[in-house]
Short mmCIF file of C-alpha atoms in Angstrom, two decimals:
data_model
loop_
_atom_site.label_atom_id
_atom_site.label_comp_id
_atom_site.label_asym_id
_atom_site.label_seq_id
_atom_site.Cartn_x
_atom_site.Cartn_y
_atom_site.Cartn_z
CA MET H 1 17.87 53.34 -55.12
CA ALA H 2 14.39 52.49 -53.86
CA ILE H 3 12.48 49.74 -55.61
CA LYS H 4 9.62 51.10 -57.69
CA ILE H 5 6.16 50.70 -56.17
CA ALA H 6 4.96 49.10 -59.41
CA ASP H 7 7.66 46.42 -59.02
CA ILE H 8 6.64 45.76 -55.40
CA LYS H 9 3.04 45.42 -56.54
CA SER H 10 4.11 42.92 -59.22
CA GLU H 11 6.09 40.98 -56.61
CA PHE H 12 2.97 40.58 -54.47
CA GLU H 13 0.84 39.65 -57.47
CA ARG H 14 3.24 36.91 -58.58
CA ALA H 15 3.52 35.46 -55.08
CA THR H 16 1.36 32.80 -53.45
CA VAL H 17 -0.37 33.49 -50.14
CA ASN H 18 2.36 31.53 -48.36
CA ASP H 19 4.90 34.12 -49.55
CA TYR H 20 2.97 37.24 -48.53
CA GLN H 21 4.37 37.52 -45.01
CA ALA H 22 7.98 37.36 -46.19
CA ILE H 23 7.35 40.14 -48.72
CA ILE H 24 5.50 42.22 -46.12
CA ASN H 25 8.50 41.87 -43.79
CA VAL H 26 10.79 43.27 -46.47
CA TYR H 27 8.69 46.39 -47.15
CA LYS H 28 6.87 47.09 -43.87
CA GLU H 29 9.33 49.86 -42.92
CA ASP H 30 8.94 51.61 -46.29
CA GLU H 31 7.21 54.93 -45.58
CA ARG H 32 5.98 55.66 -49.08
CA PRO H 33 2.16 55.89 -49.05
CA GLY H 34 1.84 53.54 -52.02
CA VAL H 35 3.92 50.85 -50.32
CA ILE H 36 2.07 51.30 -47.02
CA LYS H 37 -1.20 50.78 -48.87
CA LEU H 38 0.11 47.62 -50.55
CA VAL H 39 1.40 46.18 -47.27
CA GLN H 40 -1.91 46.90 -45.55
CA LYS H 41 -3.83 45.28 -48.41
CA TYR H 42 -1.90 42.02 -48.16
CA GLU H 43 -1.92 42.05 -44.36
CA LYS H 44 -5.73 42.11 -44.58
CA GLN H 45 -5.63 39.19 -47.01
CA LEU H 46 -3.51 37.24 -44.53
CA GLU H 47 -6.01 38.04 -41.75
CA LYS H 48 -8.86 36.76 -43.94
CA LEU H 49 -6.85 33.64 -44.74
CA ALA H 50 -6.22 32.99 -41.05
CA ALA H 51 -9.95 33.36 -40.34
CA GLU H 52 -10.80 30.97 -43.17
CA ARG H 53 -8.32 28.38 -41.94
CA ALA H 54 -9.80 28.67 -38.45
CA ARG H 55 -13.30 28.09 -39.92
CA LEU H 56 -12.08 25.04 -41.82
CA ALA H 57 -10.43 23.69 -38.67
CA LEU H 58 -13.86 23.68 -37.02
CA MET H 59 -15.29 21.90 -40.06
CA ARG H 60 -12.72 19.13 -39.62
CA GLU H 61 -13.98 18.33 -36.11
CA PHE H 62 -15.63 15.06 -37.10
CA GLU H 63 -12.87 14.04 -39.49
CA HIS H 64 -10.46 14.39 -36.54
CA LYS H 65 -12.85 12.71 -34.11
CA TYR H 66 -12.98 9.65 -36.35
CA SER H 67 -9.37 9.83 -37.53
CA ASP H 68 -8.81 6.14 -36.74
CA TYR H 69 -10.87 5.36 -39.84
CA SER H 70 -8.83 5.21 -43.04
CA PHE H 71 -11.41 6.40 -45.56
CA ILE H 72 -14.06 8.80 -44.31
CA CYS H 73 -16.72 9.53 -46.90
CA GLY H 74 -19.01 12.54 -46.88
CA ILE H 75 -22.51 11.99 -48.28
CA ASP H 76 -25.02 14.63 -49.33
CA GLU H 77 -27.83 15.10 -51.82
CA VAL H 78 -29.26 17.88 -53.96
CA GLY H 79 -32.70 18.01 -55.49
CA ARG H 80 -35.20 16.72 -52.97
CA GLY H 81 -37.45 19.76 -53.39
CA PRO H 82 -37.67 20.52 -57.14
CA LEU H 83 -40.72 19.83 -59.27
CA ALA H 84 -38.64 18.34 -62.06
CA GLY H 85 -35.46 16.38 -62.67
CA PRO H 86 -33.59 13.79 -60.63
CA VAL H 87 -32.25 13.80 -57.12
CA ILE H 88 -28.45 13.61 -57.13
CA ALA H 89 -26.24 12.29 -54.32
CA GLY H 90 -22.54 13.04 -53.94
CA ALA H 91 -19.97 10.87 -52.16
CA VAL H 92 -16.48 12.22 -51.49
CA ILE H 93 -13.45 10.81 -49.68
CA LEU H 94 -10.89 13.52 -48.96
CA PRO H 95 -7.28 12.99 -47.90
CA LYS H 96 -6.73 13.56 -44.20
CA ASP H 97 -6.22 17.27 -43.38
CA VAL H 98 -6.45 18.35 -47.02
CA GLU H 99 -6.87 22.11 -47.40
CA ILE H 100 -9.60 23.29 -49.76
CA LEU H 101 -10.16 26.94 -48.92
CA TYR H 102 -13.74 28.28 -48.80
CA LEU H 103 -15.25 24.80 -48.86
CA ASN H 104 -18.74 25.07 -47.43
CA ASP H 105 -22.37 24.03 -47.78
CA SER H 106 -23.12 24.47 -51.50
CA LYS H 107 -26.05 26.78 -50.68
CA GLN H 108 -23.62 29.20 -49.02
CA VAL H 109 -21.27 29.39 -52.00
CA SER H 110 -21.68 31.41 -55.21
CA GLU H 111 -22.08 29.59 -58.52
CA LYS H 112 -18.62 30.72 -59.66
CA LYS H 113 -16.98 29.55 -56.44
CA ARG H 114 -18.87 26.22 -56.57
CA GLU H 115 -17.38 25.59 -60.02
CA GLU H 116 -13.89 26.35 -58.72
CA LEU H 117 -14.39 24.13 -55.68
CA TYR H 118 -15.81 21.33 -57.83
CA HIS H 119 -12.60 21.15 -59.88
CA GLU H 120 -10.38 21.41 -56.79
CA ILE H 121 -12.29 18.61 -55.07
CA MET H 122 -12.05 16.42 -58.18
CA GLU H 123 -8.31 17.08 -58.28
CA LYS H 124 -7.54 16.52 -54.59
CA ALA H 125 -10.03 13.86 -53.47
CA VAL H 126 -9.13 10.23 -52.89
CA ALA H 127 -12.43 9.25 -54.53
CA VAL H 128 -15.55 10.99 -55.85
CA ALA H 129 -18.81 9.55 -57.14
CA THR H 130 -22.39 10.57 -57.77
CA GLY H 131 -25.63 8.62 -57.78
CA SER H 132 -29.05 9.60 -59.08
CA ALA H 133 -32.69 8.67 -58.97
CA SER H 134 -34.87 9.83 -61.86
CA HIS H 135 -38.17 11.69 -61.69
CA GLU H 136 -39.92 8.41 -62.55
CA ARG H 137 -38.20 6.65 -59.69
CA ILE H 138 -39.13 9.47 -57.32
CA ASP H 139 -42.78 9.11 -58.34
CA GLU H 140 -42.56 5.35 -57.96
CA ILE H 141 -40.98 5.01 -54.50
CA ASN H 142 -41.19 8.58 -53.04
CA ILE H 143 -38.47 11.19 -52.68
CA LEU H 144 -36.95 9.90 -49.43
CA GLN H 145 -36.51 6.34 -50.69
CA ALA H 146 -35.21 7.67 -54.01
CA THR H 147 -32.67 9.78 -52.12
CA TYR H 148 -31.45 6.73 -50.23
CA GLU H 149 -31.18 4.85 -53.51
CA ALA H 150 -29.08 7.64 -55.06
CA MET H 151 -26.83 7.67 -51.99
CA ARG H 152 -26.29 3.91 -52.08
CA GLN H 153 -25.47 4.15 -55.78
CA ALA H 154 -22.88 6.89 -55.13
CA ILE H 155 -21.22 4.82 -52.39
CA GLU H 156 -21.08 1.73 -54.62
CA LYS H 157 -19.49 3.72 -57.47
CA LEU H 158 -16.58 5.01 -55.37
CA GLY H 159 -13.22 3.64 -56.46
CA VAL H 160 -12.27 3.18 -52.79
CA LYS H 161 -14.60 1.58 -50.24
CA PRO H 162 -15.11 3.90 -47.26
CA ASP H 163 -15.03 2.57 -43.71
CA LEU H 164 -17.05 5.46 -42.29
CA LEU H 165 -19.86 7.58 -43.72
CA LEU H 166 -20.57 11.12 -42.55
CA ASN H 167 -24.12 11.83 -43.71
CA ASP H 168 -26.05 15.07 -43.86
CA ALA H 169 -28.97 14.46 -41.47
CA VAL H 170 -29.95 10.95 -42.63
CA HIS H 171 -29.21 7.30 -41.89
CA ILE H 172 -29.05 5.33 -45.13
CA PRO H 173 -30.75 1.94 -44.91
CA ASP H 174 -29.21 -1.24 -46.33
CA VAL H 175 -25.60 -0.04 -46.11
CA ASP H 176 -23.02 -2.19 -44.29
CA ILE H 177 -20.70 0.73 -43.41
CA LYS H 178 -20.67 2.60 -40.10
CA GLN H 179 -22.65 5.84 -40.42
CA VAL H 180 -22.68 9.10 -38.48
CA SER H 181 -25.60 11.43 -39.16
CA LEU H 182 -24.94 15.15 -38.66
CA ILE H 183 -27.72 17.74 -38.63
CA LYS H 184 -26.69 20.53 -41.02
CA GLY H 185 -23.66 18.40 -41.77
CA ASP H 186 -22.85 20.24 -44.99
CA ALA H 187 -21.88 23.26 -42.87
CA ARG H 188 -20.13 21.20 -40.16
CA SER H 189 -17.97 18.72 -42.05
CA VAL H 190 -15.53 19.30 -44.92
CA SER H 191 -16.32 15.83 -46.28
CA ILE H 192 -20.07 16.47 -46.40
CA ALA H 193 -19.54 19.98 -47.77
CA ALA H 194 -17.43 18.53 -50.58
CA ALA H 195 -20.17 16.00 -51.37
CA SER H 196 -22.69 18.85 -51.37
CA ILE H 197 -20.62 20.81 -53.92
CA ILE H 198 -20.18 17.79 -56.19
CA ALA H 199 -23.89 16.96 -56.10
CA LYS H 200 -24.99 20.56 -56.64
CA VAL H 201 -22.71 21.29 -59.60
CA THR H 202 -23.55 17.93 -61.21
CA ARG H 203 -27.29 18.50 -60.92
CA ASP H 204 -27.17 22.14 -62.01
CA LYS H 205 -25.28 21.24 -65.18
CA LEU H 206 -27.82 18.51 -65.93
CA MET H 207 -30.76 20.89 -65.49
CA GLU H 208 -29.06 23.41 -67.79
CA GLN H 209 -28.86 20.68 -70.42
CA TYR H 210 -32.52 19.83 -69.89
CA ASP H 211 -33.37 23.49 -70.48
CA THR H 212 -32.19 23.17 -74.09
CA VAL H 213 -34.24 20.00 -74.59
CA PHE H 214 -37.37 21.22 -72.80
CA PRO H 215 -37.36 25.02 -73.18
CA GLY H 216 -39.91 27.33 -71.62
CA TYR H 217 -39.78 26.16 -68.01
CA GLY H 218 -36.63 28.07 -67.06
CA PHE H 219 -34.72 24.97 -65.97
CA ALA H 220 -31.35 26.67 -66.56
CA SER H 221 -32.17 29.33 -63.97
CA ASN H 222 -34.57 27.64 -61.53
CA LYS H 223 -32.98 24.16 -61.74
CA GLY H 224 -36.46 22.61 -61.54
CA TYR H 225 -37.49 24.34 -58.32
CA GLY H 226 -40.95 25.89 -58.11
CA SER H 227 -40.23 29.49 -59.08
CA ALA H 228 -43.08 31.73 -60.20
CA GLU H 229 -41.82 31.51 -63.77
CA HIS H 230 -41.69 27.72 -63.60
CA ILE H 231 -45.19 27.34 -62.14
CA LYS H 232 -46.63 29.76 -64.69
CA ALA H 233 -45.06 27.76 -67.54
CA LEU H 234 -46.29 24.52 -66.01
CA LYS H 235 -49.88 25.78 -65.95
CA GLU H 236 -49.67 27.11 -69.50
CA MET H 237 -47.65 24.32 -71.17
CA GLY H 238 -48.39 21.32 -68.99
CA PRO H 239 -45.69 19.02 -67.63
CA SER H 240 -42.48 18.19 -69.45
CA PRO H 241 -41.22 14.60 -69.69
CA ILE H 242 -38.96 15.19 -66.65
CA HIS H 243 -41.54 16.61 -64.23
CA ARG H 244 -42.30 14.70 -61.04
CA MET H 245 -46.01 14.02 -61.34
CA SER H 246 -46.34 13.41 -57.60
CA PHE H 247 -44.97 16.92 -56.98
CA ILE H 248 -47.07 18.94 -59.43
CA LYS H 249 -50.63 17.75 -58.83
CA ASN H 250 -51.64 21.08 -57.28
CA PHE H 251 -50.45 23.04 -60.33
CA LEU H 252 -52.34 21.14 -63.05
#
């Protein structure tokens, strides 16, 4: 007696991606249209998975190039451009050859997927830390120096000291660890991409909290960036206590 199509569907749904091929092999000769459709669906998922793993292999180029180093740390920041709030730096040390599917530059990932990746990174990483520089500090020493300060703070807070830093496009002064600067590094290195996700999710959550404290500027949606809504509110209400005064002179 043939197995019901509903039972085959349940078998696929209960399985992990690593089990799909074995199940496909069992049912690939079944000529029932419903089974053919199921097999084709999961074959496509395996093709997508293979493509994703190939993409991630390319993003491990620098981790493999510097594999003699024990603890490679990705460094990235979020928040250099907003009119309000801090700049946040992320520092992440991943285990060698760890697989975190769909890890990418935080700007290329949906909010929902960023949240999922954030938790997976926190679970799988050897060490994770963030650093920050406030809006006052940005006004005091400028955004670039404040970014460096946030990055140094993140490195110092790591539970494990890295022996190599992979940085997104910058060289951090006053750090006694070997550094490699990669242009568009958050799309070229899994370590930097992970740091980008951690920094982005951390800052976004903070700006959502600020939105409840300083309503009217749309911080929950614009995250402090200069959207039309934000600029309009700034002109009508004046600056909030977390605005960067050096960034908003043209709007007051």
